[in-house]
Coordinates of C-alpha atoms and ligand atoms in Angstrom, one line a residue:
M1 CA 114.3 127.6 104.3
A2 CA 112.3 124.4 104.4
G3 CA 110.8 123.1 101.1
K4 CA 107.4 124.1 99.8
I5 CA 104.2 122.1 100.5
V6 CA 101.9 122.0 97.5
V7 CA 98.2 121.4 98.1
L8 CA 96.3 120.0 95.1
G9 CA 92.5 120.4 95.5
T10 CA 90.3 117.9 93.7
G11 CA 86.9 118.5 95.5
G12 CA 85.1 116.1 97.8
T13 CA 83.2 116.7 101.0
I14 CA 86.1 118.5 102.5
A15 CA 85.2 121.2 100.0
G16 CA 81.5 120.6 100.3
T17 CA 78.8 123.0 101.4
S18 CA 75.2 122.6 102.5
D19 CA 72.3 125.1 102.1
V20 CA 71.1 123.9 105.5
P21 CA 73.1 125.8 108.1
G22 CA 75.3 123.4 110.2
A23 CA 74.1 120.2 108.4
S24 CA 76.4 117.2 108.2
V25 CA 74.5 115.3 105.5
G26 CA 72.6 116.3 102.4
Y27 CA 75.3 118.6 101.1
T28 CA 77.0 119.1 97.8
A29 CA 80.7 118.0 97.5
G30 CA 83.3 120.1 95.8
Q31 CA 82.1 123.6 96.2
L32 CA 84.8 125.7 98.0
G33 CA 88.1 126.4 96.3
I34 CA 91.4 125.1 97.8
A35 CA 92.5 128.6 98.6
Q36 CA 89.4 129.1 100.7
L37 CA 90.0 125.8 102.5
L38 CA 93.6 126.8 103.3
A39 CA 92.5 130.3 104.4
A40 CA 90.2 128.8 107.0
V41 CA 93.1 127.2 108.9
P42 CA 95.7 129.9 109.9
Q43 CA 97.8 127.2 111.7
L44 CA 98.8 125.8 108.4
A45 CA 101.5 128.3 107.9
Q46 CA 103.4 127.0 110.9
A47 CA 102.6 123.3 110.1
A48 CA 104.0 123.6 106.6
R49 CA 107.4 124.7 108.0
G50 CA 108.0 126.5 104.6
P51 CA 105.9 128.1 101.8
L52 CA 102.4 126.7 101.2
V53 CA 101.2 126.7 97.6
A54 CA 97.6 125.8 96.4
E55 CA 96.6 124.5 93.1
Q56 CA 93.0 123.7 92.1
L57 CA 93.0 120.6 89.9
A58 CA 89.3 119.8 89.9
Q59 CA 86.1 120.1 91.9
V60 CA 84.5 116.7 91.8
D61 CA 82.6 114.4 94.1
S62 CA 85.1 111.5 94.1
K63 CA 82.3 109.0 93.4
D64 CA 82.6 110.5 89.9
M65 CA 86.4 110.2 89.7
T66 CA 87.6 109.8 86.1
H67 CA 90.6 108.3 84.5
A68 CA 91.2 111.7 82.9
L69 CA 91.5 113.4 86.3
W70 CA 93.7 110.6 87.5
E71 CA 96.0 111.3 84.6
R72 CA 96.1 115.1 85.4
L73 CA 96.7 114.3 89.0
V74 CA 99.7 112.1 88.2
Q75 CA 101.1 114.7 85.8
R76 CA 100.9 117.5 88.4
C77 CA 102.4 115.2 91.1
L78 CA 105.3 114.3 88.8
V79 CA 106.0 118.0 88.1
H80 CA 106.0 119.0 91.8
L81 CA 107.9 115.9 92.9
A82 CA 110.7 116.8 90.4
D83 CA 110.9 120.3 91.7
E84 CA 113.7 120.4 94.3
T85 CA 112.0 123.3 96.1
V86 CA 109.0 121.1 96.9
A87 CA 109.2 119.0 100.1
G88 CA 105.8 117.3 99.9
I89 CA 102.4 117.2 98.3
V90 CA 98.9 117.2 99.9
I91 CA 95.9 116.2 97.9
T92 CA 92.4 117.0 99.1
H93 CA 90.0 114.3 97.8
G94 CA 86.6 112.9 98.4
T95 CA 86.5 109.8 100.7
D96 CA 84.5 107.6 98.3
T97 CA 87.4 106.7 96.0
L98 CA 90.3 108.0 98.0
E99 CA 91.8 104.5 98.4
E100 CA 91.7 103.9 94.6
T101 CA 93.6 107.1 93.9
A102 CA 96.1 106.4 96.7
W103 CA 96.8 102.9 95.2
L104 CA 97.1 104.4 91.7
L105 CA 99.6 107.0 92.9
H106 CA 101.5 104.5 95.0
N107 CA 102.1 102.4 91.9
L108 CA 103.2 105.3 89.7
L109 CA 105.0 108.0 91.7
P110 CA 108.5 108.2 93.0
T111 CA 108.3 107.8 96.7
H112 CA 111.1 109.7 98.3
K113 CA 108.8 112.7 99.1
P114 CA 105.5 112.3 100.8
V115 CA 102.2 112.6 98.9
V116 CA 99.4 112.8 101.5
L117 CA 95.8 112.4 100.7
T118 CA 93.2 113.9 103.0
S119 CA 89.5 114.2 103.0
A120 CA 86.5 114.9 105.3
M121 CA 83.3 113.2 106.2
R122 CA 81.5 116.4 107.0
P123 CA 81.2 119.4 104.7
A124 CA 83.0 122.6 105.4
T125 CA 79.7 124.2 106.5
A126 CA 78.9 121.6 109.1
L127 CA 78.5 122.5 112.8
A128 CA 81.8 120.8 113.6
P129 CA 83.6 120.1 110.3
D130 CA 86.4 117.5 110.3
G131 CA 88.1 118.9 107.2
P132 CA 90.2 121.7 108.8
Q133 CA 91.9 119.4 111.3
N134 CA 92.5 116.7 108.6
L135 CA 94.0 119.4 106.4
L136 CA 96.3 120.6 109.2
D137 CA 97.4 117.0 109.9
A138 CA 98.0 116.3 106.2
V139 CA 100.2 119.5 105.8
A140 CA 102.1 118.6 109.0
L141 CA 102.7 115.1 107.7
A142 CA 103.8 116.3 104.2
A143 CA 106.3 118.5 105.9
E144 CA 107.8 115.6 108.0
P145 CA 111.3 115.0 106.8
D146 CA 111.1 111.2 107.4
A147 CA 107.7 110.7 105.7
H148 CA 107.8 109.0 102.3
G149 CA 105.5 107.8 99.7
V150 CA 101.7 107.9 99.3
L151 CA 99.9 108.2 102.7
A152 CA 96.4 109.1 103.8
V153 CA 95.4 110.9 106.9
A154 CA 92.0 111.3 108.4
A155 CA 90.6 111.6 111.9
G156 CA 94.2 111.7 113.3
V157 CA 95.2 108.3 111.8
V158 CA 97.9 107.8 109.1
H159 CA 97.2 105.0 106.6
G160 CA 99.4 103.5 103.9
A161 CA 98.2 103.3 100.3
R162 CA 98.0 99.5 100.2
E163 CA 95.9 99.0 103.3
V164 CA 93.7 102.1 103.5
A165 CA 90.0 101.5 102.8
K166 CA 86.8 103.4 103.5
M167 CA 84.9 101.2 106.0
H168 CA 82.1 103.3 107.2
P169 CA 79.6 105.5 105.3
L170 CA 79.1 108.2 108.0
R171 CA 81.6 108.0 110.9
L172 CA 84.4 110.6 111.1
D173 CA 87.0 107.8 111.4
A174 CA 85.7 106.2 108.2
F175 CA 89.0 104.7 107.1
A176 CA 90.8 101.6 108.4
S177 CA 94.0 99.7 107.5
G178 CA 92.7 96.1 108.1
D179 CA 95.1 93.6 109.7
G180 CA 98.1 95.7 109.0
G181 CA 96.8 98.6 111.2
P182 CA 97.6 102.2 110.7
L183 CA 101.1 103.5 110.0
G184 CA 100.8 106.2 112.7
W185 CA 98.8 108.9 114.4
M186 CA 98.7 112.7 114.4
D187 CA 98.0 113.3 118.0
A188 CA 99.4 116.8 118.6
G189 CA 102.2 118.1 116.5
P190 CA 104.6 115.6 114.8
V191 CA 103.5 112.2 113.6
R192 CA 103.8 109.2 116.0
W193 CA 104.8 106.3 113.8
A194 CA 103.2 103.0 114.8
H195 CA 106.5 101.1 114.6
A196 CA 108.7 103.9 116.0
R197 CA 110.0 104.9 112.6
A198 CA 108.6 105.9 109.2
P199 CA 107.9 103.3 106.6
E200 CA 110.7 102.9 104.0
A201 CA 110.4 104.5 100.6
S202 CA 109.8 101.8 98.0
V203 CA 110.2 101.6 94.2
P204 CA 106.8 102.1 92.5
R205 CA 105.8 99.0 90.5
H206 CA 104.8 101.0 87.4
G207 CA 107.0 104.0 87.8
G208 CA 108.0 104.0 84.1
L209 CA 104.4 104.3 83.1
A210 CA 103.7 107.5 84.9
A211 CA 105.1 109.9 82.3
R212 CA 103.4 107.9 79.4
L213 CA 99.9 107.8 80.9
G214 CA 98.6 110.6 78.7
Q215 CA 99.5 108.7 75.5
L216 CA 97.8 105.5 76.4
A217 CA 94.2 104.4 76.4
W218 CA 92.9 103.2 79.8
P219 CA 92.0 99.5 79.5
R220 CA 88.4 98.7 80.0
V221 CA 88.4 96.7 83.3
Q222 CA 85.2 95.7 85.1
I223 CA 84.5 94.1 88.4
V224 CA 82.2 91.2 88.7
L225 CA 81.0 89.8 92.0
S226 CA 80.8 86.2 93.1
H227 CA 77.7 85.7 95.2
A228 CA 74.9 83.2 95.9
G229 CA 73.0 82.6 92.7
A230 CA 75.8 84.2 90.5
D231 CA 75.3 82.9 86.9
G232 CA 78.1 84.5 84.9
S233 CA 75.7 86.1 82.5
V234 CA 77.3 89.6 83.1
V235 CA 80.7 88.2 82.1
D236 CA 79.3 86.6 78.9
A237 CA 77.4 89.8 78.0
L238 CA 80.5 91.9 78.4
V239 CA 82.7 89.6 76.4
T240 CA 80.1 89.2 73.6
A241 CA 79.6 93.0 73.4
G242 CA 83.4 93.3 73.1
V243 CA 83.6 96.0 75.7
V244 CA 86.0 94.6 78.2
D245 CA 89.8 94.1 78.2
G246 CA 90.0 92.8 81.8
L247 CA 87.9 91.5 84.6
V248 CA 88.4 91.5 88.3
A249 CA 86.4 88.8 90.0
A250 CA 85.5 89.8 93.5
A251 CA 85.7 86.3 95.0
T252 CA 84.3 84.8 98.2
G253 CA 86.7 84.0 101.0
N254 CA 90.1 82.7 99.9
G255 CA 89.5 83.4 96.2
T256 CA 86.7 81.0 95.6
L257 CA 84.1 81.6 92.8
H258 CA 80.6 80.4 92.2
Q259 CA 81.0 77.6 89.7
E260 CA 78.8 79.3 87.1
L261 CA 80.8 82.5 87.3
E262 CA 84.0 80.5 87.2
Q263 CA 82.9 78.8 83.9
A264 CA 82.0 82.2 82.4
L265 CA 85.4 83.6 83.5
T266 CA 87.1 80.6 81.8
R267 CA 85.3 81.5 78.6
A268 CA 86.3 85.1 79.0
A269 CA 90.0 84.2 79.5
A270 CA 89.8 81.9 76.4
A271 CA 88.5 84.9 74.5
G272 CA 91.6 86.9 75.5
V273 CA 90.2 88.9 78.5
A274 CA 92.7 89.3 81.4
V275 CA 91.1 87.9 84.5
C276 CA 92.3 88.6 88.1
V277 CA 90.7 87.3 91.3
A278 CA 90.6 89.4 94.5
S279 CA 88.8 88.4 97.7
R280 CA 85.7 90.4 98.6
C281 CA 86.6 89.8 102.3
P282 CA 87.4 93.2 103.9
Q283 CA 90.1 91.8 106.2
G284 CA 93.0 89.5 105.9
R285 CA 94.5 88.4 102.6
M286 CA 93.7 85.5 100.2
L287 CA 96.5 83.2 99.4
A288 CA 98.1 83.6 96.0
L289 CA 96.8 81.2 93.3
P290 CA 99.3 78.6 92.1
P291 CA 101.4 79.6 89.0
D292 CA 99.4 77.1 86.8
A293 CA 96.1 78.8 87.7
P294 CA 94.1 80.0 84.7
W295 CA 94.2 83.6 85.9
S296 CA 96.1 85.9 88.2
S297 CA 95.2 86.8 91.8
A298 CA 95.7 89.9 93.9
P299 CA 96.4 88.8 97.5
G300 CA 95.9 91.7 99.9
L301 CA 94.1 93.9 97.5
S302 CA 90.4 94.7 97.5
P303 CA 88.6 94.3 94.2
V304 CA 88.7 98.1 93.5
K305 CA 92.5 98.2 94.1
A306 CA 93.0 95.0 92.1
R307 CA 91.2 96.7 89.2
V308 CA 93.7 99.6 89.4
S309 CA 96.6 97.1 89.4
L310 CA 95.1 95.2 86.4
M311 CA 94.7 98.4 84.4
L312 CA 98.3 99.4 85.1
Q313 CA 99.6 96.0 84.2
L314 CA 97.7 96.0 80.9
M315 CA 99.0 99.5 80.1
D316 CA 102.6 98.7 81.1
R317 CA 103.3 95.7 78.8
Ligands
LIG1 N1 80.9 111.7 98.0 C1 82.0 112.4 98.6 C2 83.3 112.2 97.8 O1 83.8 111.2 97.7 C3 82.2 111.8 100.0 C4 83.3 112.4 100.8 O2 84.2 113.2 100.4 O3 83.3 112.2 102.0 O4 83.7 113.2 97.2

């Protein structure tokens, strides 16, 4: 018999409901249990190819995602990935921070089995909800023998953890993969990979950290934005208050910073705060800073993903 597919429910709009019959906006995320979501899609049994198991991890609106829930999610994924009867994992998640969770998991989990995040833009009670189809696609993708690693699927498009980003506040196809483009599509039945084959499994950068997460404090890493009129006072205030271990500077263009913000970051770095620069441009990738630069850079990562990476680096040393 084919392996089990485990579906971990964390909440989000996919589990959301509205008091207004049929409404697509003005709802409450994270209301229906994962068992109810699965029961609404009878086709899942066939798509899973084997047993389908549900586990409710949380019921949150993902705008309120916490490090504690991330820890629990990593722990449960590790348990299921180590179980030889499990073929793949699906995580139902809100769209707002899905890309951050995907990047965290990509950096921590072994990638030989697929871990597929899915979501919805409309609540389960909408006139035409998108959650059921997304769930079906996610389960089918998790049951694909050649799918590996952390993936996201929504609106029929398969994204990789590095590129995926929420680009639209309302549209059903809210996610995009920038210059890299999607990894594939779920048209009808099996996945159609963009490059005719599945992406290779890769070694997670902080794999050794995953099992130790619960014993470590999460570093305090904030994001500061470079913009017209930036004066660096936020950076100075954070450093003076002693409430920050790391800073991600969301830089303009190819990693450039307002000179006043740059001076404040130089003072922060001198005070022992880890500084990393990521471009605020949603497309393309900034060039890496030279090795003698006063701080690190995160080419190809958005500031929110660079923040995840900086936290893991600080925990993993
Ligand atoms: N605020 C919701 C969430 O991220 C949005 C969604 O799921 O679409 O949980």
